[in-house]
Structures are given as structure tokens and as C-alpha cells.
């Protein structure tokens, strides 16, 4: 029996098809441990060996990784939600109801998207906090901290633009409160310092550009939808790539010098 | 009590409660690690820390394994959370019906809370900009070479306490205040108070110059300008007072100036809060174009 199984195994793992996919064996040798990371497009994000504390949760709090995972969750659930959601004032709210009552697992999908997004905001704050507390922004990682602040800001904007999409009372008023601030922008807002002097009116200042109108309305919904589903995710993905690249290039996870 | 339960059970407020627990836990963890390292360093054993830092392990399986477990655990929590708690959906959007209070998403409530003390151009535009730029500037103004890559407290007291003050008190606490203690009209209600939309709050606020009997608007302009300039001028005084100190010397003029500006801007919020609570100060500087 065992001989037969071994033969079966060999006929699979020694086949051309198998070997074309997996380029090394699985025996527990140092060489294979290196190759396991190096040969894998996803894992080779990592170095093959890391300082011991890099794998300790008490050092990294695992928060950068958790932020990233939550971003992936929102990306996947977000794409699925896009199948059911139309960003127009006539349909948006009804599509929410549709998701809740008619789409199989629709509510679950929406919940997961929302809680992952909120979790991401918390995780990114915690990640920043731990990077601060380990002093990991100090040379040579100054620039990666700056990239991090860009990621933080983008995460918040991503969350904020998504907040509007359900098109219910909660969302439009939260976004109204938030975007009312733009009115007060110095020089560029109709109620900001020196704004009126420069000819800013409610129908031509920065808030108007942001909302596509003088109040949060259908054009705002479309604008925020495009920002939320296309612009900010792409922007974030690009900077996450830069961020990870720099973690490696700045000498890997920080440690006592 | 009912009101508190109502706020607590708002689905969007659940993350805040979670955040509070997580921050408590991680702060404790930081403190434990920092104490451990600080003791090593005090005893002259920094090299032990360095040696430990050089110790290398294989990414596969040791790191990948932890990542995998963390991912499974997180997905489990997220799944349960998504089954148990539904995302909120209120009535359809109605631009003609303003809810009272109208609140921004919870992660911006710190900024909304600032609106009580500063006008929108400051609280909603200038301060967020200063926060972002200030965060980005941190690596370039912190010239302390110590505490790079390990937890510590004693080697970075100023940096850590400033950051913690800004982050905890001026950001997290304000979010909590904005969520749990602000009711209709953005009035303050204690946790167990009922949110009374007709609560009458006497508007007794006055501008600082009125305390000094200044009546003309030109006088107010000059007076307020003087106060604000003097406040930021403290940085210059301190500079000349401490010019010879290690701290100021290492920073150099430009870094010192930026650090002082960011620090004083941050402290202007608690100062304005105190002025409001004790002296009912509305504005410190009144001009025809803007008020501070
Ligand atoms: C979308 C947001 C972000 C993602 C996905 C992310 C991801 C990561 C990951 C996976 C690491 C590896 C180490 C770890 O897990 O702690 C890391 C390191 C780092 N992150 Fe982030 N990060 C984000 C935002 C930020 C922010 C907001 C900051 C700071 C303001 C920041 C600054 C850094 C720095 C300086 C390092 C190097 C730390 C070290 O070597 O010890 N990142 N990031």
C-alpha cells in the first residue's frame, strides 16, 4: 500500500506539469526555506531571513500587515458591491435596500466592507503609533514615514468618500458637515478669510468644485463614487507599493542600531 | 442610561469602543517593553539589545506562519462582526431635514469638536493641514539619535509625551467627547443626561479685548494681533534663553523654529479650551477678515 502511494506521489511530483509549477522540493532544508520565499511572487515581498523581533507581535503589533489585509478585504468586497450599486440619487438608496433584502449575502457583504473599512482606520492609527514608539521613523526611514502619512490621509479620505454612498440621512449629513469646512478655506472659500475679497462665491469656490454644486446632491454622489471606487484605491495601492518597497530598501524592519 | 445605550449601540460607534480597548492594550504593551529595555540600558547593557536585534530567523516558516495565523484570526473576527452587527442605514437622504446633532464620521469628530473653540477656517482647514504637515515633519525635526528601532521611554521623553498628548488627548479624547457627550446643538451632555433638544445655554462669551475695555475695532485688531504675536514670540524668547543648551544647539535655528511653531500651534487648542471654560473667551483676536 505504502509503496503504491509513494509511487503515486512520485508520478505527480515528478511530472513535467508539477515541476513546471513548483520549482523546488518541500523537504525541510535551509535551501528550500530560502526558495519558498524567493520563488513565490507573493512571499518575495519579504526578505528570506528577518531579525527575530520582526516576527514578534509585541514588536510590530502586526498592525502594518493588518492594515494591508483590511485594505484587501475592502477591495474585494467593494468590487462585489459595485455589481449591485448604482451611484445616482434615484437608485443608490434603493440598491442598499436591495442588497439588504434581495441579494444573497448582500447584507453580509455590505457589513464586511464597512467594518473592514472602519477597522482599517483604527489599524492605520495603531500602526503609526507603534512606528512612532519604536522610533522607526528615524534615519534612514524618514521618507517612509512621510509615505506613511500620505497613506494615512488617503485612508481617511477613502473612508470619508465611501460614507456618502448609502445615500441615507446618516451619510449625506455627515458629508455635509465635513465638506462645509471647505467653505472656510482661506482665499479659496466663499466664507474663508480673504475669500470674498478674491471673488469667491458659494457657486464658484473650492467647496463647489468638491461637491459639484452648492450642496451635497446627485453630482456629489457621482463624484464621491468615482473618487471612492477608482481614484483613491489606485492612489493608495500605488503608495502601498512604494511603502513596502521602501521598508525593504531602508534595510528591512527596524531594530536597535 | 437609555440614551447612553442608544449611542453605544449605534453600529458606527462600536469601532470606537473597540479602538479604546485596543489602545489601552497596546499602550500597556509599549510600557512593558519600554521598561524592559530601559532597565537594560540603565544597567549599561545596550549591547544585549543590539545582539538580540541582529539575531536572524527564517521568514519561512517563522514569519509567514504568524502572518497566516493573524490573517485567519482577523478574518474570523471580521466574519463574526459582520454577521452579528448590521451596517447602519437610516431614512433616505433628505436635504430638507437636518438632523440635530449632525455629526461627521466618527474619525473626524476630533476636528468637529475643535469647531467649538476655533472658527471653521482654523479648525477645518488650517489645523488639519498643520497636523498632516507636522506629522510628515517629525522625522526631520527629531534629531535625537536614540530610541531608533526599539521601545523606550527614558531616552525620548519629550518626543513621546508630546506625541501622546496630541494623539490621545487632542485626537482620541476629542473623538470620544464628540461621540458620547455632544448632543443637539452640539451642546455638552453628561453620559447619563437625556439629550434635550431645547436645552438653553446662555451665550455669555466675550472677546478677550473686551476684558480690557477696548472698544474700537482698530484697537481690538492691534490688541489681538499683539497677543497672538506674543504667543508665538515665546518661542523666540525661549530660544535666546536656552541658546546654549544641548537641545536647542542640536536642532539649529530652522528646525527649532518649525518645532516651536508646531508645538505652540498644538498647545493653542488646550489653551483656548481653558480660556473658554474659565473666562468665557470667544475670540482672542478679532479682525474684519478672520477671528482667532
Ligand atoms: C495603508 C496604510 C499602511 C500600510 C498598509 C502599511 C504597511 C506597513 C507594513 C506591512 C510594514 C512592515 C512592518 C509592520 O507591519 O509594522 C510597515 C512599516 C512601516 N510603516 Fe507602514 N503602513 C501603512 C501606513 C503607515 C503610516 C500611516 C505610517 C506613519 C505615519 C507608516 C510608517 C511606516 C514605517 C516608518 C515603517 C518601517 C517600520 C520599521 O522598519 O520598523 N506606515 N508599514
Coordinates of C-alpha atoms in Angstrom, one line a residue, chain A residues 26 28-34 36-37 43 46-63 65-66 69-70 73 93 96-97 100 107-108 110-116 118-119 121-122 125-126 128-146 149-150 152-153 156-161 163 166-175 177-178 180-182 184-186 191-194 197 215-216 254-257, chain B residues 11-12 14-16 18-19 22-23 26-27 29-30 32-33 36 46 49-50 52-64 66-67 70-72 74-75 78-99 102-108 112 115 119-126 131-140 142-152 156 159-160 163-164 167-168 171-172 175 288-290:
Chain A
X26 CA 9.3 20.6 0.1
X28 CA 12.7 20.9 5.3
X29 CA 16.2 22.2 4.3
X30 CA 17.6 25.7 4.6
X31 CA 17.8 25.9 0.8
X32 CA 14.1 25.2 0.5
X33 CA 13.3 27.7 3.2
X34 CA 15.0 30.3 1.1
X36 CA 10.0 29.0 -0.6
X37 CA 10.2 32.8 -0.2
X43 CA 6.1 36.0 -0.5
X46 CA 9.7 39.5 2.3
X47 CA 13.4 39.0 2.7
X48 CA 14.4 35.4 3.1
X49 CA 15.6 36.0 6.7
X50 CA 14.5 38.6 9.1
X51 CA 15.5 39.8 12.6
X52 CA 13.9 37.7 15.2
X53 CA 11.8 40.6 16.6
X54 CA 10.3 41.2 13.2
X55 CA 8.1 38.2 13.7
X56 CA 7.1 39.2 17.2
X57 CA 3.6 40.7 17.7
X58 CA 4.9 42.6 20.7
X59 CA 7.3 44.5 18.4
X60 CA 5.3 45.3 15.2
X61 CA 1.8 44.7 16.8
X62 CA 1.2 43.2 13.4
X63 CA -0.5 46.4 12.5
X65 CA 0.1 43.8 7.9
X66 CA -3.4 44.0 9.4
X69 CA -5.2 42.8 4.9
X70 CA -8.1 45.0 5.7
X73 CA -10.8 42.9 2.2
X93 CA -30.6 54.1 -1.6
X96 CA -28.9 49.5 -0.4
X97 CA -32.3 48.0 0.4
X100 CA -30.1 44.1 2.3
X107 CA -26.1 42.5 3.8
X108 CA -23.1 40.4 4.9
X110 CA -22.0 45.3 3.0
X111 CA -21.3 44.7 6.7
X112 CA -17.9 43.2 5.9
X113 CA -17.0 46.1 3.7
X114 CA -18.0 48.7 6.3
X115 CA -16.4 47.1 9.3
X116 CA -13.2 46.3 7.4
X118 CA -13.6 51.2 10.0
X119 CA -11.1 48.6 11.2
X121 CA -8.8 53.4 10.1
X122 CA -8.1 52.1 13.6
X125 CA -3.6 54.8 13.6
X126 CA -2.2 52.0 15.7
X128 CA 1.5 54.9 13.1
X129 CA 1.6 54.8 16.8
X130 CA 3.8 51.8 17.0
X131 CA 6.2 53.1 14.3
X132 CA 6.4 56.3 16.4
X133 CA 7.0 54.4 19.7
X134 CA 9.8 52.3 18.2
X135 CA 11.4 55.4 16.7
X136 CA 11.3 53.7 13.3
X137 CA 10.9 57.0 11.5
X138 CA 14.4 57.9 12.4
X139 CA 17.2 57.8 9.7
X140 CA 17.2 56.0 7.3
X141 CA 13.4 55.6 7.4
X142 CA 12.4 59.3 7.3
X143 CA 10.9 59.2 3.9
X144 CA 8.9 56.0 4.5
X145 CA 7.2 57.8 7.4
X146 CA 6.3 60.6 5.0
X149 CA 1.4 59.9 6.4
X150 CA 0.2 60.0 2.8
X152 CA -3.0 57.7 6.5
X153 CA -4.5 60.7 4.8
X156 CA -9.3 58.7 5.8
X157 CA -10.4 60.2 2.6
X158 CA -11.2 56.8 1.2
X159 CA -13.4 56.1 4.2
X160 CA -15.0 59.5 4.0
X161 CA -15.9 59.4 0.4
X163 CA -19.5 57.2 3.8
X166 CA -25.6 54.7 1.0
X167 CA -27.3 58.0 0.4
X168 CA -29.3 58.0 3.6
X169 CA -29.7 60.7 6.2
X170 CA -26.6 59.5 8.1
X171 CA -24.4 59.7 5.0
X172 CA -25.5 63.0 3.5
X173 CA -25.4 64.9 6.7
X174 CA -22.1 63.5 7.8
X175 CA -20.6 64.5 4.5
X177 CA -20.8 68.6 8.0
X178 CA -17.4 67.5 6.7
X180 CA -18.9 72.6 4.9
X181 CA -15.4 73.2 6.2
X182 CA -14.2 73.8 2.6
X184 CA -14.0 78.4 5.1
X185 CA -10.8 77.7 3.2
X186 CA -8.6 80.9 3.3
X191 CA -16.6 82.3 3.8
X192 CA -12.9 81.9 4.4
X193 CA -10.5 84.7 5.2
X194 CA -10.0 86.9 2.1
X197 CA -12.3 89.7 -1.4
X215 CA -25.0 71.5 -1.5
X216 CA -24.5 67.8 -1.3
X254 CA 14.0 48.5 12.1
X255 CA 16.0 47.3 15.1
X256 CA 18.4 48.6 17.7
X257 CA 21.3 50.2 15.8
Chain B
X11 CA -23.3 50.4 14.8
X12 CA -20.8 53.0 13.8
X14 CA -18.9 50.1 18.0
X15 CA -15.5 50.6 16.4
X16 CA -14.8 53.5 18.8
X18 CA -13.0 48.6 20.1
X19 CA -10.4 51.3 19.4
X22 CA -7.0 48.3 21.6
X23 CA -5.3 51.5 22.6
X26 CA -1.1 48.4 23.2
X27 CA -0.2 51.3 25.5
X29 CA 2.4 46.6 25.9
X30 CA 4.5 49.5 25.0
X32 CA 6.1 46.9 29.5
X33 CA 8.6 46.7 26.6
X36 CA 12.3 46.2 30.0
X46 CA 22.6 48.3 25.4
X49 CA 19.6 44.7 22.9
X50 CA 21.8 45.1 19.9
X52 CA 19.2 40.4 20.1
X53 CA 18.4 42.7 17.2
X54 CA 21.0 41.0 15.0
X55 CA 19.6 37.6 15.6
X56 CA 18.1 36.4 12.3
X57 CA 15.4 33.8 11.6
X58 CA 13.9 32.2 8.5
X59 CA 11.0 34.1 7.1
X60 CA 9.6 30.7 6.1
X61 CA 8.1 29.4 8.3
X62 CA 8.5 31.7 11.3
X63 CA 7.2 35.0 9.9
X64 CA 4.8 33.6 7.3
X66 CA 2.5 34.3 12.2
X67 CA 1.1 36.3 9.3
X70 CA -3.1 36.7 12.2
X71 CA -4.9 36.7 8.9
X72 CA -7.1 33.8 9.9
X74 CA -8.7 38.7 11.8
X75 CA -11.0 37.2 9.1
X78 CA -14.5 40.2 10.8
X79 CA -16.9 37.5 9.8
X80 CA -18.5 37.2 13.2
X81 CA -18.7 41.0 13.5
X82 CA -20.4 41.2 10.0
X83 CA -22.9 38.5 11.0
X84 CA -23.7 40.0 14.4
X85 CA -23.8 43.7 13.5
X86 CA -25.5 45.3 10.6
X87 CA -24.2 48.4 8.9
X88 CA -26.5 51.3 9.5
X89 CA -29.0 52.5 7.0
X90 CA -31.2 55.3 8.1
X91 CA -34.0 57.1 6.2
X92 CA -33.4 58.1 2.6
X93 CA -31.3 61.2 2.1
X94 CA -33.4 64.3 2.6
X95 CA -31.6 67.7 2.2
X96 CA -34.6 69.5 3.7
X97 CA -34.4 67.6 7.0
X98 CA -31.3 68.4 9.1
X99 CA -30.8 66.0 11.9
X102 CA -25.4 66.5 12.6
X103 CA -22.1 64.6 13.1
X104 CA -19.2 63.9 10.8
X105 CA -18.0 60.3 10.6
X106 CA -16.5 59.3 13.9
X107 CA -12.9 59.5 12.9
X108 CA -13.3 63.2 12.1
X112 CA -15.6 68.8 14.6
X115 CA -15.1 73.9 15.9
X119 CA -13.7 79.1 13.5
X120 CA -14.0 76.7 10.6
X121 CA -11.1 78.1 8.6
X122 CA -8.8 77.2 11.5
X123 CA -10.4 74.0 12.9
X124 CA -11.5 72.7 9.5
X125 CA -8.7 73.8 7.2
X126 CA -5.6 75.1 8.8
X131 CA -1.4 68.1 11.5
X132 CA -0.5 66.5 8.2
X133 CA 2.5 68.6 7.6
X134 CA 3.5 68.4 11.2
X135 CA 3.4 64.6 11.1
X136 CA 5.5 64.5 8.0
X137 CA 8.0 66.8 9.6
X138 CA 8.6 64.6 12.6
X139 CA 11.5 62.6 11.2
X140 CA 13.3 65.8 10.1
X142 CA 13.6 64.9 15.8
X143 CA 17.4 64.9 15.9
X144 CA 17.6 62.5 18.9
X145 CA 19.5 59.5 17.5
X146 CA 18.5 57.3 20.4
X147 CA 15.5 55.1 20.6
X148 CA 15.7 54.0 16.9
X149 CA 14.2 50.6 16.4
X150 CA 13.2 49.6 20.0
X151 CA 10.7 50.7 22.6
X152 CA 11.9 53.1 25.2
X156 CA 12.8 60.1 24.3
X159 CA 9.1 63.3 21.8
X160 CA 6.9 60.6 23.3
X163 CA 3.1 62.9 20.6
X164 CA 1.0 61.1 23.2
X167 CA -2.7 61.8 19.8
X168 CA -4.5 60.8 23.0
X171 CA -7.4 63.4 19.0
X172 CA -8.8 60.3 20.7
X175 CA -13.5 61.8 19.3
X288 CA -12.6 92.3 9.8
X289 CA -11.4 89.3 7.8
X290 CA -10.9 86.5 10.3

